[in-house]
C-alpha positions as a LaTeX table, in Angstrom:
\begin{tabular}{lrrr}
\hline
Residue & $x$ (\AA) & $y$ (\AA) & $z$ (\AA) \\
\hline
Unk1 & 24.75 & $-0.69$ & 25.31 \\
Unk2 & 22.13 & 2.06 & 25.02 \\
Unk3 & 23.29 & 5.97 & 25.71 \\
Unk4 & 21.09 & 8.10 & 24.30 \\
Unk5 & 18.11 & 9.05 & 27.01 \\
Unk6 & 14.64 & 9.21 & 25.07 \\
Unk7 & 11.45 & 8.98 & 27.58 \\
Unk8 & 8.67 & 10.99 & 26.41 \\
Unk9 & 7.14 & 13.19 & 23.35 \\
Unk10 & 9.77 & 11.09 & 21.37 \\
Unk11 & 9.45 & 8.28 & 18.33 \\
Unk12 & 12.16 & 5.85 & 17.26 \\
Unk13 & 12.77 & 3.33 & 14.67 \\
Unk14 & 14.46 & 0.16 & 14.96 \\
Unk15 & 15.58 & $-2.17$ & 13.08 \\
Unk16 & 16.80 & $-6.05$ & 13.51 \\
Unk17 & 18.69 & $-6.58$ & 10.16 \\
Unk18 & 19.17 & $-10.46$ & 11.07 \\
Unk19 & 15.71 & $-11.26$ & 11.77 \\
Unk20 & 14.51 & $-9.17$ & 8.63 \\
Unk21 & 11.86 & $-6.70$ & 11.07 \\
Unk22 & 11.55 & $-3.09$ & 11.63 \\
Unk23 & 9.40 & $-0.73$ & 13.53 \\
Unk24 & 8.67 & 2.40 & 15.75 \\
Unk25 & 8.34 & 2.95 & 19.49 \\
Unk26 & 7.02 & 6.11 & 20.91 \\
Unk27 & 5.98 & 7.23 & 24.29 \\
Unk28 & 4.08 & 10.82 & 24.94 \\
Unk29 & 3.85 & 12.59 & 27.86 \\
Unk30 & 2.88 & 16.34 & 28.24 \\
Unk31 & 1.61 & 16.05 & 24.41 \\
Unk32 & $-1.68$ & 14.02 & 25.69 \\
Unk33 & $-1.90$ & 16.66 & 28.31 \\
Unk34 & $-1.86$ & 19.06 & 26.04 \\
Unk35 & $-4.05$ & 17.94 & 23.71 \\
Unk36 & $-6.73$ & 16.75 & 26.24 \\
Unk37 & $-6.93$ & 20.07 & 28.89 \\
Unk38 & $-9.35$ & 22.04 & 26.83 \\
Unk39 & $-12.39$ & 19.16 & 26.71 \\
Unk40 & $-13.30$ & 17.66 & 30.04 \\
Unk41 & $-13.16$ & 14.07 & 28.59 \\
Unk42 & $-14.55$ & 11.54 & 30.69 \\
Unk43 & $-11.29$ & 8.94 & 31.77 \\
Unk44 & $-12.38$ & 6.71 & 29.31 \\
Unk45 & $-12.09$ & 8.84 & 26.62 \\
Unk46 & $-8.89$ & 10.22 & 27.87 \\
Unk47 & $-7.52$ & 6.71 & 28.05 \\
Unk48 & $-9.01$ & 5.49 & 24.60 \\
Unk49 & $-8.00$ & 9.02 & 22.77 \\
Unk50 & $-4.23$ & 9.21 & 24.24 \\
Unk51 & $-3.83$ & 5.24 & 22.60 \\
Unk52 & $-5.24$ & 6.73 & 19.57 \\
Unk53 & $-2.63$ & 9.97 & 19.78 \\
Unk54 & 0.56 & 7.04 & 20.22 \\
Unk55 & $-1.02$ & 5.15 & 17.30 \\
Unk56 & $-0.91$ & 8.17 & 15.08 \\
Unk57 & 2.55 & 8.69 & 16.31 \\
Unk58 & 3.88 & 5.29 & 15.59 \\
Unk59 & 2.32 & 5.58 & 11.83 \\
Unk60 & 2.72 & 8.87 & 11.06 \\
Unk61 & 6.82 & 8.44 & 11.59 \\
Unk62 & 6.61 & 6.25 & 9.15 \\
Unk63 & 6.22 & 8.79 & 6.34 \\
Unk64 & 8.82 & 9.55 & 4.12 \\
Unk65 & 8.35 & 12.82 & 3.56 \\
Unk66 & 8.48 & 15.49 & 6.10 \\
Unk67 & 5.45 & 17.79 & 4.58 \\
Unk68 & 3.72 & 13.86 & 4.89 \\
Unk69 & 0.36 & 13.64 & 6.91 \\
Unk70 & $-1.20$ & 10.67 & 8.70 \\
Unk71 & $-4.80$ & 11.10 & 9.49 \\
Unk72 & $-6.22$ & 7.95 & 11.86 \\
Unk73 & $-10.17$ & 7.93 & 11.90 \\
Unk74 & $-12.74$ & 6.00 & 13.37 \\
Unk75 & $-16.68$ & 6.20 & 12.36 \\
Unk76 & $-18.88$ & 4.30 & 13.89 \\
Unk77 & $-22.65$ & 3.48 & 14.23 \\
Unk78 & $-25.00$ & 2.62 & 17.17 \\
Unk79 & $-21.84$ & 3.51 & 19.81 \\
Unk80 & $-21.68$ & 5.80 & 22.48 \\
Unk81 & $-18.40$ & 7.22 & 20.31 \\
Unk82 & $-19.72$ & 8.38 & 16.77 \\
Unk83 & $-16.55$ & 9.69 & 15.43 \\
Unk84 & $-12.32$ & 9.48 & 16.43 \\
Unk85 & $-10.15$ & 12.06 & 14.40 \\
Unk86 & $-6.38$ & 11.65 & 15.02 \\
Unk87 & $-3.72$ & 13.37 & 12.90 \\
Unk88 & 0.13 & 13.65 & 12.49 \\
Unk89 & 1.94 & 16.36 & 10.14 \\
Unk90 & 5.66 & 16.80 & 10.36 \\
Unk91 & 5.81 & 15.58 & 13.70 \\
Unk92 & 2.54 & 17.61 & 15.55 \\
Unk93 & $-0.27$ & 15.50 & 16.77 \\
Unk94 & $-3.57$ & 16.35 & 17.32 \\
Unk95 & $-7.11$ & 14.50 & 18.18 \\
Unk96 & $-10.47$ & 14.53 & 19.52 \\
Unk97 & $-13.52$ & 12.58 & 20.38 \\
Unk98 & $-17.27$ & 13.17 & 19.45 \\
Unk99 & $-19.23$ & 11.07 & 22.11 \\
Unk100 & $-22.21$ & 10.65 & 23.97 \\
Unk101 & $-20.55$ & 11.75 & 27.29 \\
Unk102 & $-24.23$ & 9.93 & 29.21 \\
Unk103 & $-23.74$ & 6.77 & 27.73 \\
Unk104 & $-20.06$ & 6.64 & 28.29 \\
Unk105 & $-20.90$ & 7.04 & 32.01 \\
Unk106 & $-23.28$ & 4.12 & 31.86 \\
Unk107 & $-20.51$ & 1.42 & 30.22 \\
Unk108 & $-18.24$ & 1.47 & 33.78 \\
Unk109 & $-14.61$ & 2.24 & 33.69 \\
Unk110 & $-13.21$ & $-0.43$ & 31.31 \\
Unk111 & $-15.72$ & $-0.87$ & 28.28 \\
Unk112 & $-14.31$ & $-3.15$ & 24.88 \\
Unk113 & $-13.89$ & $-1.78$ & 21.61 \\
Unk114 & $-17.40$ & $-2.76$ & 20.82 \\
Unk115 & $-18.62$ & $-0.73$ & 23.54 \\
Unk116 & $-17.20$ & 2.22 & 22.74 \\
Unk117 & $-17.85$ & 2.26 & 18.84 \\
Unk118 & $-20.74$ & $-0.48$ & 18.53 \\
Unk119 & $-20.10$ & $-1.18$ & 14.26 \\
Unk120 & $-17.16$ & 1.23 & 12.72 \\
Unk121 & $-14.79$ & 1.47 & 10.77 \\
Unk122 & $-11.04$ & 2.40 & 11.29 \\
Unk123 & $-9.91$ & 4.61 & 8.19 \\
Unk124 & $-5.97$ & 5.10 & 7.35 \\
Unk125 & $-4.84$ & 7.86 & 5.00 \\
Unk126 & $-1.22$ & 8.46 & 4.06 \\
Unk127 & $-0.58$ & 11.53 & 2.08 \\
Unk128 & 2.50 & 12.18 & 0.61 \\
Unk129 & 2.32 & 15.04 & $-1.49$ \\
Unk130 & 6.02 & 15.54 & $-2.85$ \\
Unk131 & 5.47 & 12.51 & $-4.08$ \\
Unk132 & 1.43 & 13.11 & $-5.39$ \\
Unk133 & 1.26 & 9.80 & $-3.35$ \\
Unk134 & $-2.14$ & 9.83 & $-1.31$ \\
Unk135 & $-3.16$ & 5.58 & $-0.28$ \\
Unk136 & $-6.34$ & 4.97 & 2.32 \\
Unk137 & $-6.69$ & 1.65 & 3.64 \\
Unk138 & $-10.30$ & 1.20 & 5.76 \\
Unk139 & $-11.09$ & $-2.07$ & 7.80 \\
Unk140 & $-13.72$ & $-3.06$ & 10.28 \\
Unk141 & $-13.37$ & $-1.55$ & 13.71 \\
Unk142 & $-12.59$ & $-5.34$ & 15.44 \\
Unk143 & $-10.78$ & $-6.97$ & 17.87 \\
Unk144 & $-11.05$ & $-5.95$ & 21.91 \\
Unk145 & $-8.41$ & $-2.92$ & 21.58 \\
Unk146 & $-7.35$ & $-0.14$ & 19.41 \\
Unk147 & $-4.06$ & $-2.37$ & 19.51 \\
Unk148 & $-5.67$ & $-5.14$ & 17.79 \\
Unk149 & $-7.74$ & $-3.21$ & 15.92 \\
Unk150 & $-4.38$ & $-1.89$ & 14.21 \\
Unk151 & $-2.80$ & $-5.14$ & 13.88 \\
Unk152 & $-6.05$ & $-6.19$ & 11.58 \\
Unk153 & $-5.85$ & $-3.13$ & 9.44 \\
Unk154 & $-1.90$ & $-4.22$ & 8.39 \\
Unk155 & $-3.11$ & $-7.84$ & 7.94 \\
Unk156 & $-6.18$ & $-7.20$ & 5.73 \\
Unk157 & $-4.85$ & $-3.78$ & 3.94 \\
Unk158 & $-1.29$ & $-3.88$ & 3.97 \\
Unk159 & $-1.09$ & $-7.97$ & 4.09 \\
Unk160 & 2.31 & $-7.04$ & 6.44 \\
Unk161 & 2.60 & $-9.54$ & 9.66 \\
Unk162 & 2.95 & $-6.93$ & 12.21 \\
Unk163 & 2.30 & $-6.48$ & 16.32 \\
Unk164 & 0.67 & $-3.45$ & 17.76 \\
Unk165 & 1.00 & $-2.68$ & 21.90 \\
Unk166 & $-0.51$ & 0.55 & 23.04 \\
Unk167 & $-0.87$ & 1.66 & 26.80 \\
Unk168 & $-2.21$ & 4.43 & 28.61 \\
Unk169 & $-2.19$ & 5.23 & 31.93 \\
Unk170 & $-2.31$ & 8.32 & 34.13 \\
Unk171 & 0.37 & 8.83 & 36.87 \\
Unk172 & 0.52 & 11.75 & 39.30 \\
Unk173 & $-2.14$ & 14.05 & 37.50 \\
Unk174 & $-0.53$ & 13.14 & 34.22 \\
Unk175 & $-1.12$ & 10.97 & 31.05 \\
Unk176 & 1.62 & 8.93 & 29.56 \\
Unk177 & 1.00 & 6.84 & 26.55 \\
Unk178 & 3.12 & 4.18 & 24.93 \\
Unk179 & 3.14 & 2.29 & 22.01 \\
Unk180 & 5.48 & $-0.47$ & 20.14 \\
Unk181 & 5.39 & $-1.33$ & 16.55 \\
Unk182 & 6.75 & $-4.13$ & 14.77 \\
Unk183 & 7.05 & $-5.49$ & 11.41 \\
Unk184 & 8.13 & $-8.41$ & 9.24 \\
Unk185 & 9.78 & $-6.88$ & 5.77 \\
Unk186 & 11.64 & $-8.95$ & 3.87 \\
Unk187 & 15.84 & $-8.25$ & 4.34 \\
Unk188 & 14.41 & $-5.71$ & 6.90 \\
Unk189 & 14.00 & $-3.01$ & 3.85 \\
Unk190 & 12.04 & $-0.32$ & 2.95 \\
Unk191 & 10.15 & $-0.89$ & $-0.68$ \\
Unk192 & 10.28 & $-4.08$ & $-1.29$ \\
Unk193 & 6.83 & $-5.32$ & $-3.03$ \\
Unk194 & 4.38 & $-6.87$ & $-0.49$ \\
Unk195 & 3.89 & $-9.78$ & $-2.44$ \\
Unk196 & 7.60 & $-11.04$ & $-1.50$ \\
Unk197 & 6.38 & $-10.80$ & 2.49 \\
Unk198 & 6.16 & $-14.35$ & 3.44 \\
Unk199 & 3.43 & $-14.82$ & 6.20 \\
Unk200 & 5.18 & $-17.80$ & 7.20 \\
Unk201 & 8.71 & $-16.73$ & 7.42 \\
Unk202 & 10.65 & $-18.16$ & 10.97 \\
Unk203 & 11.76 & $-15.07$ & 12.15 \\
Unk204 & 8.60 & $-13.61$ & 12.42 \\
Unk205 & 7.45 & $-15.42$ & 15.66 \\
Unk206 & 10.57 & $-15.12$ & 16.90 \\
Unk207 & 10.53 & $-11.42$ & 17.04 \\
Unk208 & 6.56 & $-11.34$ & 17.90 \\
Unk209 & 7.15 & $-12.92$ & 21.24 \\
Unk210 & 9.19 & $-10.81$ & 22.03 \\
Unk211 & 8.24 & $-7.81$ & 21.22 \\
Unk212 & 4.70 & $-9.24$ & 22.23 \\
Unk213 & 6.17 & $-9.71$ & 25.86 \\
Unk214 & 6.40 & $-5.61$ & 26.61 \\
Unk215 & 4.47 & $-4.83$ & 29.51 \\
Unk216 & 2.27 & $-1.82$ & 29.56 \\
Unk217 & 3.73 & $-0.12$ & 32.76 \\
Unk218 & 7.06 & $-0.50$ & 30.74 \\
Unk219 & 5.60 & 1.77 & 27.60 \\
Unk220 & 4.09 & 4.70 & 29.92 \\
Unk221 & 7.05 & 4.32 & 32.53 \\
Unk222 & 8.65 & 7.99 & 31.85 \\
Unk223 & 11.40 & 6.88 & 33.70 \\
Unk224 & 12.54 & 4.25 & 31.23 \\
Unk225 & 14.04 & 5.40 & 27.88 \\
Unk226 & 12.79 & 3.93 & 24.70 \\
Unk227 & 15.90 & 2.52 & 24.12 \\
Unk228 & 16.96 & 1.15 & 27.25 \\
Unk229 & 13.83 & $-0.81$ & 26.53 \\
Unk230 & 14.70 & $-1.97$ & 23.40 \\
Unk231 & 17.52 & $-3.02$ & 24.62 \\
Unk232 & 15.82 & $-4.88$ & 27.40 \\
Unk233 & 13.45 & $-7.03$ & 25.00 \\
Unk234 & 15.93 & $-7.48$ & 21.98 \\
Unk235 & 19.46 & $-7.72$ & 23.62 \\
Unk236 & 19.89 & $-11.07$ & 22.29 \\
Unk237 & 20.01 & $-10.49$ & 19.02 \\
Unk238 & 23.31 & $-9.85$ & 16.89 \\
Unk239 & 22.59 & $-6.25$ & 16.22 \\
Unk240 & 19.59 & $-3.58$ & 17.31 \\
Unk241 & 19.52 & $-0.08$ & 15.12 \\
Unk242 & 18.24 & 2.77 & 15.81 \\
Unk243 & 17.00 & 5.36 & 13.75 \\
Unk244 & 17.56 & 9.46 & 14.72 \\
Unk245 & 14.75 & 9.95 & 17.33 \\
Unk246 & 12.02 & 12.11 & 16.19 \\
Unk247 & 10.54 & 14.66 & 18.10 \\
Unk248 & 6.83 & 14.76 & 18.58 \\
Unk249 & 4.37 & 17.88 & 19.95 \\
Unk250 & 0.67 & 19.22 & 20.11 \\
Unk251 & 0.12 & 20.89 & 17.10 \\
Unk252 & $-3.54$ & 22.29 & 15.69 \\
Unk253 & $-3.47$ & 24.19 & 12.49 \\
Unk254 & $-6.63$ & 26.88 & 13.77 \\
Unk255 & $-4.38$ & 30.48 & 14.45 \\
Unk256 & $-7.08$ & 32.72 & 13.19 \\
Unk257 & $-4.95$ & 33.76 & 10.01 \\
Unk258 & $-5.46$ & 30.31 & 8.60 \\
Unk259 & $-9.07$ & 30.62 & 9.74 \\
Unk260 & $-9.79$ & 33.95 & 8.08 \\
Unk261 & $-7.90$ & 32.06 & 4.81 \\
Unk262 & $-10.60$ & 29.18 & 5.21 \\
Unk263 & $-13.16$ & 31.88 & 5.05 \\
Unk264 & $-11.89$ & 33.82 & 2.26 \\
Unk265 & $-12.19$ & 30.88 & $-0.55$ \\
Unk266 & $-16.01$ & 30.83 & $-0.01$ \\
Unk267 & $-17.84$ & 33.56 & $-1.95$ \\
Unk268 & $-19.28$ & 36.08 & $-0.47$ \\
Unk269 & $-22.83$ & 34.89 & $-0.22$ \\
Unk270 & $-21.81$ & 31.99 & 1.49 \\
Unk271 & $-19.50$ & 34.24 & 4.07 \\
Unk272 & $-22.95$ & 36.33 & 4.59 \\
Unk273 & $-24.64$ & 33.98 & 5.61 \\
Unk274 & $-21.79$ & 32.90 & 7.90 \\
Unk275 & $-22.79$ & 36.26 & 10.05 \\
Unk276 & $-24.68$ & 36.13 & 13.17 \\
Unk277 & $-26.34$ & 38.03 & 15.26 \\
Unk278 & $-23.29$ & 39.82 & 16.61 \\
Unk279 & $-21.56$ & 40.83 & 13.59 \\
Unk280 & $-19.02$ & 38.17 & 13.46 \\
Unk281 & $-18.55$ & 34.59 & 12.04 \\
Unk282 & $-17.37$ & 32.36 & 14.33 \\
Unk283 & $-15.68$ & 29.16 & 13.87 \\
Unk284 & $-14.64$ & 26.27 & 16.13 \\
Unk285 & $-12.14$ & 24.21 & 16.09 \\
Unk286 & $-12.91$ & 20.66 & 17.30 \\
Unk287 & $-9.29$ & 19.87 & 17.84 \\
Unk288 & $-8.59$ & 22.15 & 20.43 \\
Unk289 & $-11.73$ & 23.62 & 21.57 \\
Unk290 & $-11.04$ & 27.45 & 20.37 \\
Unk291 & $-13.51$ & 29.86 & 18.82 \\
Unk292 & $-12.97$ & 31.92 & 16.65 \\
Unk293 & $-14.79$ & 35.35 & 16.15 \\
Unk294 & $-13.80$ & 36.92 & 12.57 \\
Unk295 & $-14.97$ & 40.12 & 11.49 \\
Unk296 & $-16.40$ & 39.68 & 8.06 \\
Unk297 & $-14.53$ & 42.72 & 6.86 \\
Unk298 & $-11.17$ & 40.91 & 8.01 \\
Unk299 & $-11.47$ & 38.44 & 5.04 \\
Unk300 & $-12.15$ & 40.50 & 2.44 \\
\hline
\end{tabular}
C-alpha cells in the first residue's frame, strides 16, 4: 500500500515491470499561481497555459541529466494565440502566452485546439548538454487538446505508443493542474532502440485503459496523493514502482545580473543603441513580466 504523501508541485515515475510500461505523473499547485499572477490572462489562457506548465513537467522529468532542459513550444498562424513558450531546467518551470486577448474573448469559455492556435506547430527540444545530446521533434498542432496533441507528437516523432491526460481546473481562487503519462517500452527499460517497440504488443491496451480511465477532478484533486492514485488505477497488477519524487517550482532565469551578462556580449554599438531616452536600457522578460532598467555603465 502507498505511504508516501505527494499532492502538489511534485513529479513521479512509475513503472509496471510486468506489463513492460513506464511513465510520469505530476500535479502543480501554487507553481501555476506563481507563474500566472504577474499577466492578467484571460481564464482561457490560464486554463490552456497551466496544461501546458504539467506537460512540460511530465517531459522535462524525463531528462537524464540534471543540468537537462525541456523547452515545449507552440507557433501558430491565423489563431487568436500566435506563440506558447513552456520550459523546464533542473526541476523550475516557467511559461507564457502571446495572444490576442480581443479575440480570445470572442471564442466563449471552452474554445478547441483549433480555436486557440488556428494552423501550428508543437515544437519539442531536449537538451542534454553533459551528454552534447540536443534532439527536436516538431509535429502539427492537431487533435482537440494539448493532451492529444502530445500523444501525436510521440506517435509521429518518437513512434512510442503512449497516453497523455492533462487537467486544469481552478478551486477556491487557486489553479491546480494534473497530468498522467504513460508509455509502452519494451521490458519496461530505458534505451532500448525504438525500432524493437512493437505497436501491437498486448499489454499496451491493457495498461491504456486504464490509465486512460483517470478522471480529471482526480489529477487536480490536491487532496489525493499521486500515489494513492496510482495505486487506485493500477492495484491489480503484480507490482507498481515508484521512482524518488521530484520536486518541481517557478523558476525564470531574468535576476538583473544575468541580464546585465546578456547585455555585455553585444558590442558596444549595439548596447548604444539599446539606450533610451532616460539613460537606461531596459529589458523585459516575457516569462514573468519584469523590467529591467540597466545603466549602460553597469555592463561595461
Amino acid at each position: 500500500m502507498p505511504t508516501t504523501e505527494l499532492f502538489t508541485d511534485v513529479a513521479l515515475g512509475v513503472a509496471i515491470p510486468s506489463r513492460n510500461a513506464r511513465g510520469r505523473i505530476a500535479r502543480l499547485g501554487p507553481v501555476v499561481d506563481q507563474v500566472l499572477s504577474n499577466h492578467g490572462y484571460p481564464p482561457v489562457i490560464e486554463q490552456l497555459l497551466a496544461e501546458a506548465l504539467t506537460l512540460t513537467a511530465l517531459l522535462g522529468s524525463l531528462l537524464k541529466e540534471p543540468e537537462g532542459q525541456l523547452t515545449l513550444q507552440a507557433q501558430t498562424e491565423g489563431g487568436p494565440i500566435d506563440l506558447m513558450v513552456c520550459d523546464y531546467l533542473g526541476g523550475e518551470l516557467r511559461g507564457y502566452v502571446r495572444h490576442d486577448a480581443e479575440r480570445i474573448r470572442e471564442l466563449g469559455p471552452n474554445p478547441t485546439l483549433p480555436e486557440l492556435f488556428g494552423k501550428g506547430y508543437l515544437a519539442t527540444t531536449f537538451d542534454q548538454p553533459m551528454a552534447k545530446e540536443r534532439y527536436q521533434g516538431i509535429v502539427p498542432l492537431e487533435g482537440k487538446s494539448l493532451a492529444e496533441a502530445a500523444q501525436s507528437y510521440f506517435a509521429q516523432s518518437e513512434q512510442i505508443p503512449s497516453l497523455v491526460r492533462l487537467a486544469a481546473e481552478k478551486r477556491g481562487g487557486h489553479w491546480y493542474a494534473g497530468g498522467l503519462l504513460l508509455q509502452h517500452l519494451p521490458e519496461g527499460e530505458e534505451g532500448r532502440e525504438r525500432l524493437h517497440t512493437r505497436l501491437d504488443h498486448p499489454d499496451w491496451p491493457h495498461v491504456a485503459i486504464l490509465g486512460g480511465s483517470v478522471k480529471p477532478a482526480e489529477l487536480t484533486d490536491p487532496t489525493l496523493s499521486l500515489e494513492d492514485l496510482m495505486w487506485r488505477l493500477f492495484h491489480e497488477e503484480d507490482e507498481v514502482r515508484t521512482l524518488p519524487p521530484l520536486s518541481l517550482s517557478r523558476g525564470c532565469r531574468c535576476d538583473p545580473e544575468y541580464v546585465r551578462s546578456v547585455i555585455a556580449r553585444f558590442p558596444e554599438e549595439e548596447r548604444q543603441a539599446m539606450v533610451g531616452d532616460d539613460g537606461l536600457i531596459r529589458v523585459d522578460c516575457a516569462f514573468c513580466s519584469s523590467s529591467f532598467p540597466i545603466a549602460p555603465g553597469d555592463v561595461e
